[in-house]
Coordinates of C-alpha atoms and ligand atoms in Angstrom, one line a residue:
M1194 CA 0.3 0.2 0.0
N1195 CA 1.7 3.4 -1.3
R1196 CA 0.2 5.6 2.1
D1197 CA 2.8 8.4 0.8
S1198 CA 0.9 8.9 -2.9
L1199 CA -1.9 10.1 -4.6
Y1200 CA -3.7 7.8 -7.0
I1201 CA -4.1 10.1 -9.9
G1202 CA -5.0 8.2 -13.8
G1203 CA -4.1 4.9 -12.7
R1204 CA -1.0 5.3 -11.1
W1205 CA 0.5 5.8 -7.6
V1206 CA 2.2 9.7 -7.8
S1207 CA 3.8 12.0 -5.2
S1208 CA 1.5 15.5 -4.2
T1209 CA 3.4 18.5 -5.4
S1210 CA 3.1 19.7 -2.1
G1211 CA 6.2 17.1 -1.2
H1212 CA 4.3 18.1 2.5
T1213 CA 2.5 15.1 4.5
M1214 CA 0.3 14.6 7.4
A1215 CA 0.1 12.8 10.2
V1216 CA -2.9 10.8 11.0
E1217 CA -3.2 9.9 14.7
N1218 CA -4.9 6.8 16.7
P1219 CA -7.2 8.5 19.1
A1220 CA -7.2 5.9 21.6
T1221 CA -3.6 6.3 22.0
E1222 CA -2.6 9.7 20.6
E1223 CA 0.1 7.8 18.2
I1224 CA 0.9 9.3 15.0
I1225 CA 0.3 6.1 13.3
A1226 CA 1.1 6.8 9.4
H1227 CA 1.5 10.0 7.3
V1228 CA -0.4 10.4 4.0
P1229 CA 0.4 13.5 1.5
A1230 CA -0.9 16.8 2.0
G1231 CA -2.4 17.2 -1.3
T1232 CA -2.5 20.8 -3.1
G1233 CA -4.9 23.0 -5.8
E1234 CA -2.6 21.5 -8.8
D1235 CA -3.1 18.0 -7.6
V1236 CA -7.3 18.6 -7.9
H1237 CA -6.5 19.4 -10.9
R1238 CA -3.8 16.9 -12.4
A1239 CA -6.8 14.4 -10.1
V1240 CA -9.5 16.3 -12.1
S1241 CA -7.9 15.9 -15.4
A1242 CA -7.4 12.3 -15.6
A1243 CA -11.0 11.9 -14.4
R1244 CA -12.2 14.3 -17.5
A1245 CA -10.1 12.2 -19.9
A1246 CA -11.2 8.8 -18.9
F1247 CA -15.4 10.0 -18.8
D1248 CA -15.7 9.3 -22.6
G1249 CA -14.8 5.8 -22.1
W1250 CA -16.3 4.7 -19.1
A1251 CA -19.4 6.4 -19.7
R1252 CA -20.0 4.8 -23.0
T1253 CA -18.8 1.1 -21.7
P1254 CA -22.2 -1.0 -20.8
M1255 CA -23.3 -0.5 -17.6
A1256 CA -23.8 -4.1 -17.2
E1257 CA -19.6 -4.5 -17.7
R1258 CA -19.6 -1.8 -15.5
G1259 CA -21.4 -3.5 -13.1
A1260 CA -19.0 -6.3 -13.7
L1261 CA -15.5 -4.6 -12.9
L1262 CA -17.5 -3.3 -9.6
G1263 CA -17.9 -6.7 -8.8
K1264 CA -14.1 -7.6 -9.4
L1265 CA -13.5 -4.4 -7.2
H1266 CA -15.8 -5.8 -4.6
E1267 CA -14.4 -9.4 -4.7
A1268 CA -10.7 -7.2 -4.2
L1269 CA -11.9 -5.2 -1.4
S1270 CA -13.6 -8.2 0.4
A1271 CA -10.3 -9.6 0.4
R1272 CA -9.2 -6.8 3.0
A1273 CA -12.2 -7.1 5.0
A1274 CA -10.5 -7.7 8.0
D1275 CA -7.2 -5.0 7.2
I1276 CA -10.6 -2.5 7.0
A1277 CA -11.9 -4.2 10.2
K1278 CA -8.6 -2.9 12.4
T1279 CA -7.5 0.6 10.1
V1280 CA -10.8 2.0 11.4
G1281 CA -10.2 0.9 14.3
L1282 CA -6.9 2.2 14.3
E1283 CA -7.8 5.6 13.0
L1284 CA -11.1 6.7 14.4
G1285 CA -11.3 4.4 17.4
T1286 CA -14.6 2.6 16.7
P1287 CA -14.6 -1.0 18.7
L1288 CA -13.9 -4.4 17.1
K1289 CA -16.8 -5.9 16.2
V1290 CA -19.1 -2.4 15.3
A1291 CA -15.8 -2.2 13.4
K1292 CA -16.0 -5.3 11.3
N1293 CA -20.5 -5.6 11.2
V1294 CA -20.6 -1.7 10.6
Q1295 CA -17.8 0.2 8.9
A1296 CA -16.4 -3.3 6.8
G1297 CA -19.5 -5.2 6.5
L1298 CA -21.8 -2.3 5.3
P1299 CA -19.4 -0.9 2.7
L1300 CA -18.9 -4.4 1.4
A1301 CA -22.6 -4.9 1.2
V1302 CA -22.9 -1.7 -0.7
L1303 CA -20.6 -2.0 -3.5
R1304 CA -22.2 -5.6 -3.6
G1305 CA -25.6 -4.1 -3.7
Y1306 CA -24.4 -1.5 -7.0
A1307 CA -22.5 -4.4 -8.3
D1308 CA -25.6 -6.0 -9.0
L1309 CA -27.7 -3.2 -9.6
A1310 CA -25.9 -2.3 -12.4
A1311 CA -25.1 -5.9 -13.9
D1312 CA -28.6 -5.9 -14.6
P1313 CA -29.6 -2.5 -16.0
V1314 CA -33.4 -1.3 -15.5
P1315 CA -34.6 -1.3 -19.2
E1316 CA -35.5 2.3 -21.1
E1317 CA -38.9 3.8 -20.5
S1318 CA -41.1 5.8 -23.4
I1319 CA -43.2 8.2 -22.7
G1320 CA -45.5 8.9 -25.7
H1321 CA -43.0 9.2 -28.7
S1322 CA -40.2 10.0 -26.3
L1323 CA -36.9 7.5 -25.3
I1324 CA -36.3 8.1 -21.9
V1325 CA -32.5 8.2 -21.4
H1326 CA -30.0 7.9 -18.3
E1327 CA -26.7 8.8 -18.9
P1328 CA -23.8 9.7 -16.2
V1329 CA -23.6 13.3 -15.1
G1330 CA -19.9 13.4 -15.4
V1331 CA -16.8 14.1 -13.5
V1332 CA -18.0 14.0 -9.6
G1333 CA -15.5 15.5 -6.7
A1334 CA -16.7 13.0 -3.4
I1335 CA -15.9 14.8 -0.6
T1336 CA -16.6 12.9 3.0
P1337 CA -16.5 12.9 6.3
W1338 CA -14.6 10.6 8.7
N1339 CA -16.9 8.9 11.1
Y1340 CA -17.9 6.2 9.0
P1341 CA -14.8 6.7 6.4
L1342 CA -15.3 3.8 4.4
H1343 CA -19.2 3.2 4.2
Q1344 CA -19.7 7.2 3.1
V1345 CA -16.9 7.0 0.3
V1346 CA -18.3 3.6 -1.1
A1347 CA -21.7 5.2 -0.7
K1348 CA -20.4 7.7 -3.2
V1349 CA -18.0 6.1 -5.3
A1350 CA -19.7 2.7 -5.9
A1351 CA -23.1 4.9 -6.9
A1352 CA -20.9 6.8 -9.2
L1353 CA -19.2 4.6 -11.6
A1354 CA -21.9 2.6 -11.4
A1355 CA -23.6 5.5 -13.2
G1356 CA -20.9 5.5 -15.9
C1357 CA -19.0 9.3 -13.6
T1358 CA -15.5 9.4 -12.7
V1359 CA -14.3 10.3 -9.6
V1360 CA -12.0 12.4 -7.9
L1361 CA -12.5 11.5 -4.3
K1362 CA -11.1 13.1 -1.2
P1363 CA -11.3 11.3 2.2
S1364 CA -11.1 12.8 5.6
E1365 CA -7.4 13.9 6.6
L1366 CA -8.7 12.6 10.1
T1367 CA -9.4 8.9 8.6
P1368 CA -7.7 8.8 5.6
L1369 CA -5.8 5.3 6.0
V1370 CA -9.2 3.1 4.9
A1371 CA -9.3 5.0 1.8
Y1372 CA -5.4 3.2 0.9
L1373 CA -7.3 0.0 0.5
L1374 CA -10.4 0.9 -1.5
F1375 CA -8.1 1.9 -3.9
D1376 CA -5.1 -0.9 -3.8
A1377 CA -9.0 -2.6 -4.5
A1378 CA -9.4 -0.5 -7.5
D1379 CA -6.0 -1.2 -8.6
E1380 CA -6.2 -4.6 -8.6
A1381 CA -9.4 -4.9 -10.2
G1382 CA -8.2 -3.3 -12.9
L1383 CA -10.4 -0.3 -13.3
P1384 CA -9.3 1.7 -16.0
D1385 CA -7.0 4.4 -15.7
G1386 CA -8.5 8.0 -14.2
V1387 CA -12.0 6.6 -13.3
L1388 CA -11.3 6.8 -9.1
N1389 CA -8.9 9.1 -8.2
L1390 CA -7.8 9.7 -5.1
V1391 CA -6.4 13.4 -3.5
T1392 CA -5.7 13.2 0.5
G1393 CA -5.1 16.8 2.0
T1394 CA -7.7 19.2 3.6
G1395 CA -10.6 20.4 3.3
T1396 CA -9.6 24.0 2.7
E1397 CA -7.0 23.5 0.2
V1398 CA -8.1 20.1 -1.4
G1399 CA -11.8 20.2 -0.5
A1400 CA -12.3 24.0 -1.8
A1401 CA -9.6 22.8 -4.7
I1402 CA -12.9 20.2 -5.5
A1403 CA -15.8 22.1 -5.2
G1404 CA -14.8 25.0 -7.3
H1405 CA -12.8 22.9 -9.9
P1406 CA -14.7 24.3 -13.1
D1407 CA -14.6 20.6 -14.8
V1408 CA -15.9 19.1 -12.1
D1409 CA -19.6 18.3 -12.9
M1410 CA -21.4 18.1 -9.7
V1411 CA -20.3 18.0 -5.9
S1412 CA -20.9 14.9 -3.6
F1413 CA -20.2 15.5 0.3
T1414 CA -20.9 14.3 3.0
G1415 CA -20.2 16.1 6.6
S1416 CA -21.7 19.0 8.5
T1417 CA -24.0 21.5 7.5
A1418 CA -21.3 24.3 7.5
T1419 CA -19.1 23.1 5.2
G1420 CA -21.8 21.7 3.5
R1421 CA -23.1 25.0 2.8
A1422 CA -19.6 26.7 1.7
V1423 CA -19.8 23.5 -0.9
S1424 CA -23.1 25.0 -2.2
H1425 CA -22.1 28.5 -2.8
A1426 CA -18.5 27.4 -4.7
A1427 CA -20.6 25.0 -6.9
A1428 CA -23.5 27.5 -7.3
D1429 CA -21.0 29.8 -9.4
R1430 CA -21.0 27.2 -11.9
I1431 CA -24.6 25.7 -11.3
A1432 CA -22.3 22.4 -10.6
R1433 CA -25.1 19.6 -9.1
V1434 CA -24.7 19.5 -5.3
A1435 CA -25.5 16.0 -3.1
L1436 CA -25.3 17.5 0.6
E1437 CA -25.2 14.5 3.0
L1438 CA -25.2 16.5 6.6
G1439 CA -26.2 16.7 10.4
G1440 CA -28.9 15.5 12.2
K1441 CA -30.9 16.1 15.3
S1442 CA -32.9 12.7 15.3
A1443 CA -35.7 11.8 17.6
N1444 CA -36.5 8.3 18.9
I1445 CA -40.4 8.5 20.0
I1446 CA -41.8 6.3 22.7
L1447 CA -45.3 6.2 22.7
S1448 CA -47.6 5.1 25.6
D1449 CA -48.7 1.4 23.9
A1450 CA -44.5 0.9 23.4
D1451 CA -42.3 -2.3 24.4
L1452 CA -40.4 0.3 27.2
T1453 CA -37.2 -1.7 27.5
K1454 CA -37.0 -2.7 24.2
A1455 CA -37.1 1.1 23.2
V1456 CA -35.0 2.4 25.8
K1457 CA -32.1 -0.5 25.4
V1458 CA -31.4 0.3 21.6
G1459 CA -32.5 3.7 21.9
V1460 CA -29.5 4.1 24.2
G1461 CA -27.8 2.0 21.5
N1462 CA -28.6 4.1 18.5
A1463 CA -27.8 7.1 20.5
F1464 CA -24.1 5.9 21.1
L1465 CA -23.4 3.4 17.8
N1466 CA -19.6 4.5 17.0
S1467 CA -19.5 6.8 20.4
G1468 CA -22.1 8.8 18.9
Q1469 CA -20.6 9.8 16.0
T1470 CA -22.9 8.7 13.5
C1471 CA -25.2 10.9 11.6
T1472 CA -28.7 9.7 11.8
A1473 CA -27.9 8.9 15.6
W1474 CA -31.2 9.1 17.9
T1475 CA -29.8 12.0 20.3
R1476 CA -33.1 13.0 21.1
M1477 CA -35.4 10.2 23.1
L1478 CA -39.1 11.6 23.4
V1479 CA -41.1 9.8 26.1
H1480 CA -44.7 9.6 26.7
R1481 CA -45.3 11.4 29.9
D1482 CA -47.1 7.8 32.0
L1483 CA -43.4 6.0 31.2
Y1484 CA -41.1 9.0 31.9
D1485 CA -39.5 8.0 34.9
S1486 CA -39.2 4.3 34.2
A1487 CA -37.7 5.2 31.0
V1488 CA -35.1 7.8 32.5
E1489 CA -34.2 4.9 34.8
L1490 CA -33.8 2.4 32.4
A1491 CA -31.8 4.3 29.8
A1492 CA -29.2 5.3 32.8
A1493 CA -28.6 1.8 34.0
T1494 CA -27.7 0.7 30.4
A1495 CA -25.6 3.9 29.8
Q1496 CA -23.5 3.1 33.2
G1497 CA -23.2 -0.4 31.3
Y1498 CA -21.6 1.1 28.6
R1499 CA -18.1 0.4 29.0
T1500 CA -15.7 3.0 28.0
G1501 CA -11.9 1.5 26.7
D1502 CA -9.6 0.3 24.4
P1503 CA -11.3 -0.6 20.7
F1504 CA -9.6 -3.7 20.1
D1505 CA -10.6 -5.2 23.7
E1506 CA -13.7 -6.9 23.1
G1507 CA -15.8 -5.9 26.1
T1508 CA -15.4 -2.5 25.0
R1509 CA -18.7 -1.1 24.0
L1510 CA -17.6 3.2 23.4
G1511 CA -14.0 3.9 22.3
P1512 CA -12.4 7.4 21.9
L1513 CA -14.0 10.1 20.0
V1514 CA -12.1 11.0 17.3
S1515 CA -9.8 14.2 18.2
A1516 CA -9.2 15.9 20.8
G1517 CA -11.0 18.8 19.1
Q1518 CA -14.1 16.6 19.1
R1519 CA -14.2 15.6 22.9
D1520 CA -13.4 19.4 23.7
R1521 CA -16.4 20.1 21.7
V1522 CA -18.9 17.0 23.5
R1523 CA -17.5 18.4 26.9
G1524 CA -18.8 21.7 26.3
F1525 CA -21.8 20.5 25.0
I1526 CA -22.2 18.6 28.4
E1527 CA -20.8 21.5 31.0
R1528 CA -23.5 23.5 29.3
A1529 CA -25.8 21.3 29.4
G1530 CA -28.6 22.7 31.9
A1531 CA -30.2 19.5 33.0
R1532 CA -30.3 16.7 35.3
M1533 CA -27.6 14.3 34.5
V1534 CA -28.6 10.9 35.3
A1535 CA -25.7 8.9 34.0
G1536 CA -22.0 10.8 33.0
A1537 CA -19.3 11.7 34.4
A1538 CA -17.4 8.3 34.9
D1539 CA -14.0 7.6 34.5
V1540 CA -12.7 7.3 31.8
P1541 CA -8.6 5.8 30.2
D1542 CA -6.2 9.3 30.8
K1543 CA -4.8 8.9 27.4
G1544 CA -7.3 8.8 24.5
Y1545 CA -9.9 11.3 23.4
F1546 CA -12.9 9.5 25.5
V1547 CA -16.1 10.7 27.1
A1548 CA -18.4 8.6 29.3
G1549 CA -21.6 7.5 27.9
T1550 CA -23.5 10.4 29.4
V1551 CA -27.4 10.6 29.5
F1552 CA -29.0 14.1 30.9
A1553 CA -33.6 14.0 31.4
D1554 CA -35.9 16.6 31.8
V1555 CA -34.1 19.0 28.7
D1556 CA -35.6 21.8 27.5
P1557 CA -36.3 20.6 23.4
A1558 CA -35.3 24.8 23.1
S1559 CA -32.1 24.3 24.6
E1560 CA -28.3 23.8 22.8
L1561 CA -28.6 20.3 24.2
A1562 CA -31.8 19.3 22.2
Q1563 CA -31.2 21.4 19.0
E1564 CA -27.8 21.2 18.0
E1565 CA -26.0 17.9 16.5
V1566 CA -22.7 16.9 20.0
F1567 CA -21.7 13.9 17.9
G1568 CA -20.3 12.5 21.0
P1569 CA -22.2 9.7 23.6
V1570 CA -24.8 12.4 24.5
L1571 CA -28.3 11.1 24.8
A1572 CA -30.9 14.2 25.3
I1573 CA -34.2 12.7 27.5
M1574 CA -37.2 14.6 27.5
A1575 CA -41.4 14.1 27.9
F1576 CA -44.4 14.6 25.6
D1577 CA -48.3 14.5 26.6
D1578 CA -49.7 12.9 23.4
D1579 CA -49.0 11.8 19.9
E1580 CA -50.1 15.6 18.4
D1581 CA -47.0 17.0 21.0
A1582 CA -44.6 14.0 20.4
V1583 CA -44.7 15.2 16.7
R1584 CA -44.5 18.9 17.5
I1585 CA -41.5 18.0 19.9
A1586 CA -39.5 15.8 17.3
N1587 CA -40.3 18.5 14.2
N1588 CA -39.0 21.4 16.1
S1589 CA -35.5 21.3 14.8
R1590 CA -33.6 22.5 11.7
Y1591 CA -31.8 19.2 11.2
G1592 CA -34.4 16.5 9.9
L1593 CA -32.4 13.2 8.9
A1594 CA -33.9 9.7 10.9
G1595 CA -35.8 9.0 13.8
G1596 CA -37.8 6.5 16.0
V1597 CA -40.9 5.9 16.6
W1598 CA -41.7 2.8 18.8
G1599 CA -45.7 1.5 19.5
E1600 CA -48.8 -0.4 17.8
P1601 CA -47.9 -0.7 14.5
E1602 CA -51.0 1.7 12.9
R1603 CA -50.1 4.0 15.3
A1604 CA -46.6 4.4 15.0
L1605 CA -46.5 4.3 11.1
A1606 CA -49.0 7.2 11.9
V1607 CA -46.9 9.1 13.9
A1608 CA -44.0 8.3 11.1
R1609 CA -45.6 9.6 8.2
R1610 CA -45.5 13.3 10.0
L1611 CA -42.1 13.0 11.1
R1612 CA -39.9 16.1 8.4
T1613 CA -37.2 12.9 8.4
G1614 CA -35.7 11.4 5.2
A1615 CA -36.3 8.0 7.1
V1616 CA -37.6 6.6 10.2
D1617 CA -37.5 3.3 11.9
L1618 CA -40.6 1.8 13.3
N1619 CA -40.3 -0.5 16.9
G1620 CA -36.2 -1.3 16.1
A1621 CA -36.7 -2.0 12.7
A1622 CA -33.2 -2.9 11.2
F1623 CA -30.9 -0.1 8.9
N1624 CA -31.6 -1.3 5.2
P1625 CA -28.5 -0.4 2.7
V1626 CA -30.5 0.0 -1.0
A1627 CA -33.3 2.1 1.0
P1628 CA -33.1 5.9 -0.1
F1629 CA -30.9 7.5 2.4
G1630 CA -30.7 11.5 2.8
G1631 CA -31.8 15.0 4.4
Y1632 CA -35.3 16.7 5.0
K1633 CA -34.3 20.4 5.9
Q1634 CA -30.7 21.4 6.5
S1635 CA -29.7 17.6 7.0
G1636 CA -29.3 18.1 3.2
V1637 CA -30.1 17.7 -1.0
G1638 CA -30.2 14.2 -2.5
R1639 CA -30.3 10.6 -1.9
E1640 CA -27.8 8.1 -1.1
L1641 CA -27.8 4.4 -2.0
G1642 CA -29.5 1.8 -3.9
S1643 CA -31.2 2.8 -7.3
Y1644 CA -32.2 6.3 -5.5
G1645 CA -28.2 6.3 -4.9
L1646 CA -27.7 5.5 -8.4
A1647 CA -29.8 8.2 -10.0
E1648 CA -28.2 10.8 -8.2
F1649 CA -25.7 10.2 -10.8
Q1650 CA -27.9 10.5 -13.6
Q1651 CA -28.6 13.0 -16.1
T1652 CA -32.1 12.4 -17.9
K1653 CA -32.4 12.4 -21.6
A1654 CA -35.7 12.9 -23.9
I1655 CA -35.2 12.0 -27.0
Q1656 CA -37.9 12.3 -29.2
R1657 CA -38.8 9.9 -32.2
Ligands
NAD1335 P1 -16.5 18.9 7.6 O1 -18.2 19.2 7.2 O2 -16.0 19.1 8.7 O3 -15.8 17.6 7.0 C1 -16.3 17.3 5.8 C2 -15.2 16.8 4.8 O4 -15.4 17.8 4.4 C3 -13.8 16.7 5.6 O5 -13.2 15.6 4.3 C4 -12.9 18.2 5.1 O6 -12.0 17.9 4.9 C5 -13.8 18.9 3.8 N1 -14.2 19.7 4.0 C6 -13.6 21.2 5.4 N2 -13.7 21.8 4.4 C7 -14.1 22.4 3.4 C8 -14.2 23.6 2.2 N3 -14.2 24.8 2.7 N4 -14.3 22.8 1.4 C9 -14.8 21.6 0.8 N5 -14.6 20.6 1.7 C10 -14.1 20.7 3.3 O7 -17.4 17.4 8.7 P2 -16.6 16.5 9.5 O8 -16.9 16.8 10.4 O9 -15.4 15.4 9.3 O10 -17.8 14.8 9.7 C11 -19.0 15.3 11.0 C12 -20.1 16.0 10.0 O11 -21.1 14.8 9.1 C13 -21.4 15.9 11.5 O12 -21.7 16.9 11.4 C14 -22.3 15.0 10.8 O13 -23.6 14.8 11.1 C15 -21.7 14.6 9.1 N6 -22.4 14.3 8.9 C16 -23.4 13.3 8.1 C17 -24.4 12.4 7.0 C18 -24.8 11.9 6.5 O14 -25.5 11.0 5.5 N7 -25.8 13.0 6.7 C19 -22.8 11.0 7.4 C20 -21.8 10.7 8.5 C21 -21.8 12.1 9.0

């Protein structure tokens, strides 16, 4: 693996900067690797390579592209254990979640796109018009650190299946796992220039991608503030933008819910990946009749979450990704102004750990109920009836996900009224081929499955 190189035009090449950036293990505070600090010039080289490869890749029949994605899946699958270990090291995800989610999910998504492309949907006619779907063009993909391979694959696999070529910039905090994908792409024999990697900072490499005149579409996952900057940069040339941004999702526990399951699954969801999950149910909304029991149960559940070494089988909460993120989360806890019922427990001295924390009696208008904390911090509040639950849940500038627990028909009626891109009823599992994305300031567009593919396509009507 060439961690000291960029991947441009099918070759491992040096950055024009000659500089590198350190990658830290957040559980030990040790530097574990260095990657190139890419430049605007590197982005330009990568975009040129992607542009040169575009015509050939766009004209390659979709089924052939699907077959190549199948080979990529095979090459990446052979690296599954390495993926889990790498994400454990650079992000601190506990081993079990690293294996099942950080490695398992992107492999499932990649397999799904290989299958989707291998069996293309027949073209449709509307009256005397033939409707054809064509690739958007050169895609700039900019991704965050919390699910560092999944977020890359959700973009790259869909874009490649659609016939786009890609320049990827992974997060500077977790760039290592992307190298495993590029190693696999090199082995699978993707045509030169179809998939390119430029590592570096957001302000240098990310901004250069978002503002590049020859990038037809920017697909971004990250914070709402950065998404706004990316949108502005792309607007100057009317480039297409897809945004997957933050969230402040509500888990609504109705009066007829299975309380124990709803609370235990709810705490697990809020604390997944140390709470560094965009869809995390960080607000628990409980019917007043069940409220005291729910608070007690949530506190006990949170206290059972052991914090520590991600490679220790008993660990449920790894560190936060960086010192900055740890300090930010501590700030939210200090300013919470609500009743802490779990938290403040001992955590290892070294590493950026925060104990699982639960606040009760949280004011729905407070900072803790409105802002994305991105740490293991749950805010519990009471509601009076279904109407009140919907009102509190929708009182957010975000609209990414949510959960509802109760009698299925009643829960479905509540789910229909939530202004969010996804809702899970009674703990139903995540579906990696269902559309994923946000309402309001949680984003624009959808990823995953056929909806994710469509994001990377233009639609043409040919009259005949
Ligand atoms: P971030 O916005 O700081 O960074 C995301 C990416 O953007 C990084 O690669 C970064 O280098 C780059 N970037 C930074 N400044 C840039 C600029 N000016 N121009 C272009 N690129 C720039 O976000 P993060 O801290 O890495 O990730 C956490 C955030 O991501 C959270 O808000 C979380 O909710 C969100 N997120 C959303 C989803 C989703 O699908 N909705 C998924 C995961 C994470």
